[in-house]
Short mmCIF file of C-alpha atoms in Angstrom, two decimals:
data_model
loop_
_atom_site.label_atom_id
_atom_site.label_comp_id
_atom_site.label_asym_id
_atom_site.label_seq_id
_atom_site.Cartn_x
_atom_site.Cartn_y
_atom_site.Cartn_z
CA MET A 467 0.00 0.00 0.00
CA MET A 468 2.79 2.36 1.04
CA ARG A 469 4.63 1.64 -2.22
CA ILE A 470 1.57 2.49 -4.31
CA TRP A 471 0.80 5.78 -2.60
CA VAL A 472 4.15 7.37 -1.80
CA TRP A 473 4.64 9.04 -5.21
CA PRO A 474 1.03 10.09 -5.73
CA VAL A 475 1.04 11.69 -2.28
CA ILE A 476 4.30 13.53 -2.98
CA VAL A 477 2.96 14.83 -6.31
CA ALA A 478 -0.29 15.87 -4.62
CA LEU A 479 1.52 17.79 -1.87
CA VAL A 480 3.83 19.49 -4.35
CA SER A 481 0.86 20.48 -6.55
CA THR A 482 -1.01 21.86 -3.55
CA ALA A 483 2.02 23.91 -2.53
CA GLY A 484 2.28 25.21 -6.09
CA LEU A 485 -1.35 26.25 -6.26
CA ILE A 486 -1.07 28.16 -2.98
CA ALA A 487 2.42 29.66 -3.36
CA GLY A 488 1.55 31.93 -6.28
CA LEU A 489 -1.55 33.09 -4.48
CA VAL A 490 0.07 34.23 -1.25
CA SER A 491 3.27 35.78 -2.53
CA GLU A 492 4.49 37.52 -5.64
CA GLY A 493 7.98 36.97 -7.02
CA LEU A 494 9.33 34.03 -5.06
CA GLY A 495 5.85 32.55 -4.74
CA ASP A 496 5.40 32.68 -8.51
CA TRP A 497 8.67 30.85 -9.07
CA LEU A 498 7.69 28.24 -6.50
CA SER A 499 4.32 27.72 -8.17
CA TRP A 500 5.93 27.30 -11.59
CA PHE A 501 8.37 24.70 -10.35
CA ALA A 502 5.84 22.88 -8.21
CA LEU A 503 3.12 22.70 -10.88
CA GLY A 504 5.79 21.75 -13.38
CA VAL A 505 6.21 18.47 -11.49
CA PRO A 506 2.84 16.84 -12.45
CA VAL A 507 3.20 18.26 -15.97
CA ALA A 508 6.69 16.80 -16.35
CA ILE A 509 5.69 13.37 -15.00
CA GLY A 510 2.56 13.33 -17.17
CA CYS A 511 4.33 14.40 -20.37
CA HIS A 512 7.17 11.99 -19.70
CA GLY A 513 4.68 9.18 -19.19
CA LEU A 514 2.91 10.07 -22.43
CA ALA A 515 6.18 10.22 -24.35
CA ARG A 516 7.42 6.92 -22.94
CA GLY A 517 4.05 5.23 -23.11
CA ARG A 518 3.88 5.20 -26.89
CA ALA A 519 3.25 1.78 -28.35
CA VAL A 520 6.29 -0.28 -29.12
CA LYS A 521 6.27 -3.24 -31.45
CA ARG A 522 9.21 -5.46 -30.69
CA PRO A 523 8.03 -8.96 -31.46
CA GLN A 524 11.59 -10.30 -31.63
CA ARG A 525 12.23 -9.33 -28.00
CA SER A 526 9.56 -11.26 -26.19
CA VAL A 527 11.81 -11.41 -23.13
CA ALA A 528 11.13 -7.75 -22.49
CA ALA A 529 7.43 -8.38 -22.09
CA LYS A 530 7.70 -11.50 -20.06
CA PRO A 531 8.59 -10.25 -16.58
CA LEU A 532 5.81 -7.64 -16.78
CA ASP A 533 3.23 -10.36 -17.16
CA ALA A 534 4.43 -12.09 -14.06
CA SER A 535 2.72 -11.14 -10.86
CA ALA A 536 5.97 -10.66 -8.97
CA PRO A 537 6.13 -7.14 -7.59
CA HIS A 538 8.58 -4.79 -9.22
CA THR A 539 8.81 -1.27 -8.08
CA THR A 540 11.28 0.68 -10.13
CA ASP A 541 10.86 1.96 -13.66
CA ARG A 542 9.31 5.18 -12.60
CA GLY A 543 9.61 8.21 -14.72
CA MET B 825 -10.46 -4.16 -0.77
CA ARG B 826 -13.28 -6.65 -1.10
CA ALA B 827 -14.42 -7.42 -4.60
CA VAL B 828 -17.96 -6.23 -3.98
CA VAL B 829 -16.78 -2.88 -2.61
CA LEU B 830 -14.44 -2.51 -5.54
CA ARG B 831 -17.25 -3.25 -7.97
CA ARG B 832 -19.37 -0.54 -6.34
CA TRP B 833 -16.62 2.05 -6.67
CA GLY B 834 -16.13 0.91 -10.26
CA TRP B 835 -19.82 1.46 -10.91
CA ILE B 836 -19.64 4.96 -9.36
CA HIS B 837 -16.56 5.82 -11.40
CA LYS B 838 -18.09 4.54 -14.62
CA TRP B 839 -21.40 6.34 -14.37
CA SER B 840 -20.23 9.62 -12.84
CA SER B 841 -17.63 9.82 -15.63
CA LEU B 842 -19.89 8.75 -18.47
CA VAL B 843 -22.56 11.31 -17.63
CA CYS B 844 -20.19 14.26 -17.40
CA THR B 845 -17.35 13.36 -19.79
CA LEU B 846 -18.64 15.06 -22.92
CA PHE B 847 -19.47 18.25 -21.03
CA ILE B 848 -16.15 18.26 -19.18
CA LEU B 849 -14.37 17.69 -22.50
CA LEU B 850 -16.21 20.72 -23.84
CA LEU B 851 -15.18 22.72 -20.76
CA CYS B 852 -11.55 21.66 -21.14
CA LEU B 853 -11.46 22.49 -24.84
CA THR B 854 -13.20 25.88 -24.50
CA GLY B 855 -11.20 26.67 -21.38
CA LEU B 856 -7.92 26.28 -23.24
CA PRO B 857 -8.18 29.54 -25.26
CA LEU B 858 -9.88 31.28 -22.32
CA ILE B 859 -6.72 30.81 -20.21
CA PHE B 860 -5.01 33.13 -22.67
CA SER B 861 -7.94 35.46 -23.40
CA HIS B 862 -5.98 38.50 -22.25
CA GLU B 863 -3.02 37.66 -24.49
CA ILE B 864 -5.29 36.75 -27.43
CA ASP B 865 -7.20 40.04 -27.16
CA HIS B 866 -3.90 41.89 -27.04
CA LEU B 867 -2.51 40.12 -30.11
CA THR B 868 -5.66 40.40 -32.20
CA GLY B 869 -6.03 44.08 -31.40
CA ALA B 870 -9.37 43.44 -29.74
CA GLU B 871 -8.02 45.02 -26.60
CA ILE B 872 -9.14 48.58 -26.04
CA GLU B 873 -6.56 50.98 -24.70
CA ALA B 874 -6.75 54.51 -23.40
CA PRO B 875 -5.22 57.11 -25.73
CA PRO B 876 -1.74 58.16 -24.58
CA MET B 877 -1.63 61.27 -22.39
CA PRO B 878 1.11 62.69 -20.21
CA ALA B 879 1.69 60.64 -17.08
CA GLY B 880 -0.11 61.98 -14.06
CA THR B 881 -2.95 63.55 -16.06
CA PRO B 882 -5.65 64.07 -13.42
CA ARG B 883 -8.81 62.00 -13.50
CA VAL B 884 -12.26 63.47 -13.85
CA SER B 885 -14.98 62.56 -11.36
CA VAL B 886 -16.85 59.28 -11.78
CA ASP B 887 -20.05 61.33 -12.06
CA GLN B 888 -18.69 62.92 -15.24
CA VAL B 889 -17.76 59.49 -16.59
CA ALA B 890 -21.29 58.26 -15.83
CA ALA B 891 -22.90 61.32 -17.45
CA GLU B 892 -20.82 60.93 -20.60
CA ALA B 893 -21.65 57.19 -20.79
CA VAL B 894 -25.39 57.90 -20.49
CA ARG B 895 -25.10 60.62 -23.14
CA ALA B 896 -23.41 58.12 -25.49
CA TYR B 897 -25.97 55.39 -24.78
CA PRO B 898 -29.36 57.08 -24.27
CA GLY B 899 -31.95 55.03 -22.43
CA LEU B 900 -29.40 53.15 -20.34
CA VAL B 901 -28.32 53.74 -16.76
CA PRO B 902 -24.96 52.92 -15.18
CA LEU B 903 -24.86 49.98 -12.77
CA TYR B 904 -21.21 49.39 -12.00
CA PHE B 905 -17.78 50.87 -12.46
CA PHE B 906 -14.91 48.42 -12.55
CA ALA B 907 -11.23 49.28 -12.22
CA GLU B 908 -8.68 47.01 -13.91
CA GLU B 909 -5.25 46.78 -12.38
CA ASP B 910 -3.45 46.75 -15.72
CA ALA B 911 -5.50 49.58 -17.29
CA PRO B 912 -5.40 52.32 -14.66
CA ASP B 913 -6.63 55.04 -17.03
CA LEU B 914 -9.83 53.23 -17.92
CA TRP B 915 -13.11 52.59 -16.20
CA TYR B 916 -15.20 49.65 -17.30
CA VAL B 917 -18.78 50.86 -17.00
CA LYS B 918 -21.68 48.43 -17.05
CA LEU B 919 -24.94 49.88 -18.32
CA ASP B 920 -28.40 48.43 -18.50
CA THR B 921 -32.00 49.55 -18.90
CA ARG B 922 -32.63 49.36 -15.12
CA VAL B 923 -30.42 48.90 -12.08
CA ASP B 924 -32.23 45.73 -10.96
CA THR B 925 -32.12 43.61 -14.12
CA ASP B 926 -30.60 40.17 -14.44
CA GLU B 927 -27.93 41.84 -16.62
CA SER B 928 -28.54 39.46 -19.50
CA GLN B 929 -28.90 42.48 -21.81
CA SER B 930 -26.29 44.63 -20.10
CA LEU B 931 -23.66 46.55 -21.99
CA LEU B 932 -20.07 46.97 -20.89
CA ILE B 933 -18.22 50.00 -22.17
CA MET B 934 -14.81 51.46 -21.45
CA SER B 935 -14.41 55.09 -20.54
CA ASP B 936 -11.31 57.22 -20.23
CA ALA B 937 -10.92 58.03 -16.55
CA ARG B 938 -9.14 61.32 -17.42
CA THR B 939 -11.56 62.75 -20.01
CA ALA B 940 -14.78 60.78 -19.36
CA GLU B 941 -14.83 59.99 -23.07
CA VAL B 942 -16.22 56.61 -24.10
CA VAL B 943 -13.24 54.76 -25.57
CA GLY B 944 -15.12 51.76 -26.87
CA ALA B 945 -17.23 48.76 -26.08
CA PRO B 946 -15.38 45.46 -26.01
CA ASN B 947 -17.16 43.17 -28.38
CA PHE B 948 -17.95 40.31 -26.04
CA ASP B 949 -20.93 39.09 -28.02
CA GLU B 950 -19.24 38.15 -31.27
CA GLY B 951 -16.29 36.24 -32.43
CA PHE B 952 -14.45 33.10 -31.49
CA MET B 953 -13.60 34.06 -27.92
CA SER B 954 -17.20 34.96 -27.16
CA VAL B 955 -18.39 31.55 -28.37
CA MET B 956 -15.70 29.89 -26.23
CA TYR B 957 -16.77 31.95 -23.23
CA ARG B 958 -20.48 31.26 -23.52
CA LEU B 959 -19.96 27.53 -24.14
CA HIS B 960 -17.67 27.44 -21.12
CA VAL B 961 -19.83 29.46 -18.77
CA ASP B 962 -23.51 28.84 -19.47
CA LEU B 963 -24.05 26.99 -22.79
CA TYR B 964 -26.02 30.08 -23.92
CA ALA B 965 -28.66 29.22 -21.33
CA GLY B 966 -28.14 31.78 -18.57
CA LEU B 967 -28.32 30.76 -14.93
CA PRO B 968 -29.82 27.29 -15.62
CA GLY B 969 -26.93 26.63 -18.00
CA LYS B 970 -24.42 27.69 -15.34
CA LEU B 971 -26.00 25.50 -12.70
CA PHE B 972 -26.13 22.57 -15.12
CA LEU B 973 -22.42 22.88 -15.85
CA GLY B 974 -21.86 23.18 -12.08
CA ALA B 975 -23.68 19.88 -11.60
CA MET B 976 -21.47 18.30 -14.28
CA GLY B 977 -18.48 19.65 -12.34
CA LEU B 978 -19.75 18.00 -9.17
CA LEU B 979 -20.03 14.70 -11.06
CA LEU B 980 -16.43 15.22 -12.14
CA MET B 981 -15.47 15.53 -8.47
CA VAL B 982 -17.20 12.19 -7.82
CA ALA B 983 -15.43 10.66 -10.83
CA ILE B 984 -12.03 11.90 -9.61
CA VAL B 985 -12.51 10.67 -6.04
CA SER B 986 -13.77 7.25 -7.17
CA GLY B 987 -10.89 7.12 -9.64
CA VAL B 988 -8.44 7.63 -6.76
CA VAL B 989 -10.08 4.77 -4.85
CA LEU B 990 -9.69 2.52 -7.89
CA TYR B 991 -6.08 3.58 -8.44
CA ALA B 992 -4.62 1.31 -5.75
CA PRO B 993 -6.12 -2.03 -6.90
CA PHE B 994 -5.08 -1.30 -10.49
CA MET B 995 -1.53 -0.42 -9.44
CA ARG B 996 -0.91 -3.40 -7.19
CA LYS B 997 1.47 -5.02 -9.62
CA LEU B 998 2.88 -1.88 -11.19
CA GLY B 999 5.45 0.71 -10.18
CA PHE B 1000 4.57 4.38 -10.17
CA ALA B 1001 4.40 5.81 -13.70
CA GLU B 1002 4.92 2.40 -15.22
CA VAL B 1003 3.23 2.02 -18.59
CA ARG B 1004 2.96 -1.45 -20.07
CA ARG B 1005 3.61 -0.19 -23.55
CA GLU B 1006 4.34 -3.53 -25.14
CA ARG B 1007 0.92 -4.85 -24.19
CA ALA B 1008 -2.40 -4.39 -25.95
CA PRO B 1009 -3.43 -0.76 -26.57
CA ARG B 1010 -6.17 -0.99 -23.98
CA THR B 1011 -3.69 -2.00 -21.26
CA ARG B 1012 -1.33 0.77 -22.32
CA TRP B 1013 -4.10 3.36 -22.18
CA LEU B 1014 -5.34 2.03 -18.86
CA ASP B 1015 -1.87 2.63 -17.42
CA LEU B 1016 -1.70 6.10 -18.99
CA HIS B 1017 -5.21 6.92 -17.73
CA ASN B 1018 -4.15 5.94 -14.20
CA LEU B 1019 -0.85 7.81 -14.39
CA LEU B 1020 -2.21 11.05 -15.85
CA GLY B 1021 -5.26 10.90 -13.62
CA ILE B 1022 -3.25 10.56 -10.44
CA VAL B 1023 -0.67 13.27 -11.24
CA THR B 1024 -3.27 15.84 -12.33
CA LEU B 1025 -5.46 14.94 -9.33
CA VAL B 1026 -4.96 18.03 -7.16
CA TRP B 1027 -5.04 20.48 -10.05
CA ALA B 1028 -8.18 18.91 -11.53
CA LEU B 1029 -9.90 18.88 -8.14
CA ALA B 1030 -8.93 22.52 -7.52
CA VAL B 1031 -9.93 23.82 -10.95
CA GLY B 1032 -13.04 21.62 -11.07
CA PHE B 1033 -14.32 22.55 -7.66
CA THR B 1034 -13.56 26.26 -8.01
CA GLY B 1035 -15.35 26.14 -11.35
CA VAL B 1036 -18.39 24.70 -9.59
CA ILE B 1037 -18.24 27.51 -7.02
CA ASN B 1038 -18.01 30.08 -9.81
CA THR B 1039 -21.28 28.79 -11.25
CA TRP B 1040 -22.90 29.83 -7.99
CA ALA B 1041 -21.54 33.41 -8.16
CA ASP B 1042 -24.92 35.02 -8.85
CA LEU B 1043 -26.54 33.14 -5.98
CA ILE B 1044 -23.62 33.94 -3.68
CA PHE B 1045 -23.88 37.67 -4.34
CA LYS B 1046 -27.65 37.56 -3.87
CA GLY B 1047 -27.06 35.82 -0.54
CA TRP B 1048 -24.51 38.41 0.53
CA GLN B 1049 -26.84 41.23 -0.44
CA ALA B 1050 -29.60 39.68 1.64
CA ASP B 1051 -27.11 39.34 4.51
CA GLN B 1052 -26.12 42.98 4.24
CA MET B 1053 -29.74 44.10 4.05
CA ARG B 1054 -30.55 42.05 7.13
CA ALA B 1055 -27.58 43.53 9.01
CA LEU B 1056 -28.62 47.04 7.96
CA GLN B 1057 -32.20 46.57 9.10
CA ALA B 1058 -31.09 45.01 12.38
CA GLY B 1059 -28.71 47.91 12.96
CA GLU B 1060 -25.76 45.52 13.14
CA THR B 1061 -23.50 47.80 11.22
CA ARG B 1062 -20.11 49.19 11.96
CA VAL B 1063 -19.82 52.91 11.18
CA LEU B 1064 -16.36 53.54 9.73
CA LEU B 1065 -16.90 57.21 8.98
CA GLY B 1066 -19.71 59.20 10.55
CA ALA B 1067 -21.78 61.68 8.57
CA ASP B 1068 -20.12 64.54 10.46
CA ALA B 1069 -16.56 63.19 10.62
CA PRO B 1070 -14.10 66.09 10.66
CA GLY B 1071 -11.58 66.33 7.85
CA ALA B 1072 -13.41 63.90 5.59
CA PRO B 1073 -14.21 64.88 2.00
CA ALA B 1074 -17.37 67.04 1.95
CA VAL B 1075 -20.69 65.44 1.00
CA ASP B 1076 -22.32 66.98 -2.09
CA GLY B 1077 -24.58 64.15 -3.16
CA SER B 1078 -22.17 63.12 -5.91
CA LEU B 1079 -20.88 59.61 -6.45
CA GLN B 1080 -17.29 60.86 -6.42
CA ALA B 1081 -17.68 62.43 -2.97
CA ALA B 1082 -19.17 59.18 -1.70
CA VAL B 1083 -16.24 57.20 -3.10
CA ASP B 1084 -13.74 59.69 -1.65
CA ARG B 1085 -15.28 59.28 1.77
CA VAL B 1086 -14.97 55.49 1.52
CA LEU B 1087 -11.29 55.85 0.62
CA ALA B 1088 -10.82 58.20 3.58
CA ALA B 1089 -12.37 55.54 5.82
CA ALA B 1090 -10.19 52.72 4.45
CA PRO B 1091 -6.65 53.99 3.97
CA GLY B 1092 -4.30 51.86 1.87
CA MET B 1093 -7.10 50.34 -0.17
CA ALA B 1094 -7.90 50.89 -3.83
CA VAL B 1095 -11.28 50.99 -5.56
CA ALA B 1096 -11.98 47.78 -7.45
CA MET B 1097 -15.64 48.39 -8.14
CA ILE B 1098 -18.41 50.88 -7.51
CA ALA B 1099 -22.00 49.66 -7.45
CA TYR B 1100 -24.95 52.03 -7.82
CA PRO B 1101 -27.80 51.87 -5.30
CA GLY B 1102 -30.36 49.24 -6.25
CA THR B 1103 -27.93 46.91 -8.01
CA LEU B 1104 -27.14 43.36 -6.95
CA ARG B 1105 -23.94 44.41 -5.21
CA ALA B 1106 -25.36 47.42 -3.32
CA THR B 1107 -28.51 48.19 -1.36
CA PRO B 1108 -31.44 50.37 -2.47
CA GLU B 1109 -30.08 53.37 -0.51
CA HIS B 1110 -26.35 52.85 -0.49
CA VAL B 1111 -23.55 52.95 -2.98
CA ALA B 1112 -21.31 49.93 -2.50
CA VAL B 1113 -17.61 50.45 -2.98
CA ILE B 1114 -15.58 47.27 -3.31
CA LEU B 1115 -12.02 47.82 -2.16
CA SER B 1116 -8.98 45.69 -2.76
CA GLY B 1117 -5.60 45.54 -1.10
CA ASP B 1118 -2.26 45.50 -2.85
CA THR B 1119 -0.86 42.00 -2.23
CA PRO B 1120 -1.72 39.08 -4.55
CA LEU B 1121 -4.03 37.64 -1.92
CA THR B 1122 -5.66 40.82 -0.59
CA SER B 1123 -6.18 42.11 -4.12
CA ARG B 1124 -8.56 39.17 -4.54
CA LEU B 1125 -10.12 39.26 -1.11
CA THR B 1126 -12.07 42.43 -1.41
CA GLN B 1127 -13.81 44.43 1.26
CA ALA B 1128 -17.22 45.91 0.57
CA LEU B 1129 -18.19 49.17 2.21
CA LEU B 1130 -21.51 50.92 1.90
CA VAL B 1131 -21.83 54.65 1.71
CA ASP B 1132 -24.96 56.73 1.88
CA PRO B 1133 -24.46 59.33 -0.89
CA THR B 1134 -26.72 61.88 0.79
CA SER B 1135 -25.39 61.71 4.36
CA GLY B 1136 -21.87 60.53 3.57
CA GLU B 1137 -21.94 57.90 6.30
CA VAL B 1138 -19.64 54.95 5.53
CA LEU B 1139 -20.70 51.58 6.88
CA GLU B 1140 -19.57 48.02 6.91
CA ALA B 1141 -22.85 46.11 6.96
CA SER B 1142 -21.41 42.66 7.45
CA ALA B 1143 -17.86 41.46 7.25
CA ARG B 1144 -17.19 39.35 4.19
CA PRO B 1145 -18.92 36.02 4.87
CA TRP B 1146 -17.03 32.76 4.33
CA TYR B 1147 -18.95 31.90 1.17
CA VAL B 1148 -17.86 35.14 -0.49
CA THR B 1149 -14.26 34.47 0.57
CA ALA B 1150 -14.62 31.03 -1.01
CA LEU B 1151 -15.90 32.56 -4.23
CA GLN B 1152 -13.17 35.19 -4.36
CA LEU B 1153 -10.45 32.61 -3.82
CA SER B 1154 -12.12 30.39 -6.41
CA GLU B 1155 -11.70 32.87 -9.21
CA PRO B 1156 -7.88 32.92 -9.45
CA LEU B 1157 -7.64 29.19 -8.70
CA HIS B 1158 -9.97 28.51 -11.59
CA PHE B 1159 -8.50 30.99 -14.08
CA GLY B 1160 -4.82 30.39 -13.29
CA ASP B 1161 -4.15 34.09 -13.80
CA TYR B 1162 -2.17 34.77 -10.64
CA GLY B 1163 1.33 33.75 -11.65
CA GLY B 1164 2.12 35.39 -14.95
CA LEU B 1165 2.40 33.69 -18.33
CA PRO B 1166 4.38 30.63 -17.10
CA LEU B 1167 1.50 29.68 -14.80
CA LYS B 1168 -0.97 30.07 -17.67
CA VAL B 1169 1.17 27.76 -19.81
CA LEU B 1170 1.22 25.18 -16.98
CA TRP B 1171 -2.57 25.59 -16.67
CA ALA B 1172 -2.90 24.85 -20.39
CA LEU B 1173 -0.63 21.79 -20.18
CA LEU B 1174 -2.53 20.41 -17.17
CA ASP B 1175 -5.74 21.07 -19.09
CA ILE B 1176 -4.42 19.07 -22.05
CA LEU B 1177 -3.35 16.21 -19.75
CA THR B 1178 -6.88 16.25 -18.31
CA ILE B 1179 -8.29 16.02 -21.84
CA VAL B 1180 -6.12 12.93 -22.35
CA VAL B 1181 -7.48 11.45 -19.09
CA LEU B 1182 -11.07 12.06 -20.26
CA GLY B 1183 -10.41 10.77 -23.75
CA SER B 1184 -8.62 7.64 -22.54
CA GLY B 1185 -11.40 7.01 -20.02
CA LEU B 1186 -13.94 7.10 -22.81
CA TYR B 1187 -11.75 4.84 -24.93
CA LEU B 1188 -11.38 2.33 -22.06
CA TRP B 1189 -15.16 2.20 -21.74
CA LEU B 1190 -15.74 1.80 -25.48
CA LYS B 1191 -13.11 -0.96 -25.70
CA ARG B 1192 -14.24 -2.73 -22.55
CA GLY B 1193 -14.02 -6.45 -22.82
CA PRO B 1194 -16.39 -8.96 -21.25
CA ALA B 1195 -13.67 -9.86 -18.78
CA GLU B 1196 -13.31 -6.31 -17.53
CA PRO B 1197 -16.79 -4.91 -17.11
CA ARG B 1198 -15.68 -2.43 -14.46
CA ALA B 1199 -13.25 -0.15 -16.20
#
């Protein structure tokens, strides 16, 4: 459970900070909000870019471990 | 989570999404150009600017501006003056046939604050941006249209929350941001739907919920007016400047003198809006002057003071109630206009990511297999 939620919670907290920072302070707050709200945008765009379909029928080994139910945590982007 | 509970959440997610998706897609698409409406108006020359005059040219009284506006548009009366932070030499003046209309036929003009001359009327009723605005705000259906879109926004909130509940069971075997791109397209899009949905979560909740609150703006101001009227009748007012206060600008029955007395009672504040007696923002006997502070937050959280134009007494009828604070904070959080152009660009990108979430959700439903009735 912890493994599933740690990144979503971090992104949520950073986004919240970004939404509020620009509202309460000018200058530094604006910069904070740009960086903070850039985080979900960067992760989302990266996911979209990496998530394009790949057709690599000759490398069936690459697909195999993903089908297995063994937990694997890395490969975040 | 037990299978039956999961199935229930799946049902909630499916139906709350399906009902609102097309409308939310419309809101996302029309909202995209609206984020940049200021920049678009500027680039297309639709923006009206005051003619250049030497800096520090004194302003004429608001009464003169009102008189000139009425002369230019016979048969109409002024309702509101609005001040724009980035156009200090202009007044936006809202005119209508009566002060107590629903403003559906109102006319907004721009007047030069230094000469009282009418500079122009922004053409809000024609053109691409106007279509975007009306589709985004009320579907050309007035208050019922607004409330309908608000209801769709509430369904979106339900869809987002149920989506978060479903996130964990779908991610049990996957790492964060993992997309099974070598699998069938439906699996790939399911992973992308989950990833984009979870990272845009807070932004979508904030913009969605503040959008819902904005649809209640008319009702909120009506409620505040009723509150102020009740406080006035019950005598629960705070007098900030008495009718006979020494040193205050003299009363002469004019709107300008009334506004000057409000400014004398609230030092350090600037006029954001002036509402004529009888309008939605004022009372039948008082002029309402909406004041704003000078920090990003206090410039949004306005203070409303009432002034009796004949006696000059300045009152605060009721401190800003929480629901007005909520509305005023909702506006910037919905528009994304409080952090310069970079924030607007981020708003647009998050909007596009949300469109992908909606589109992929629809796709997952259309491509649902018999084995996966939930998604």
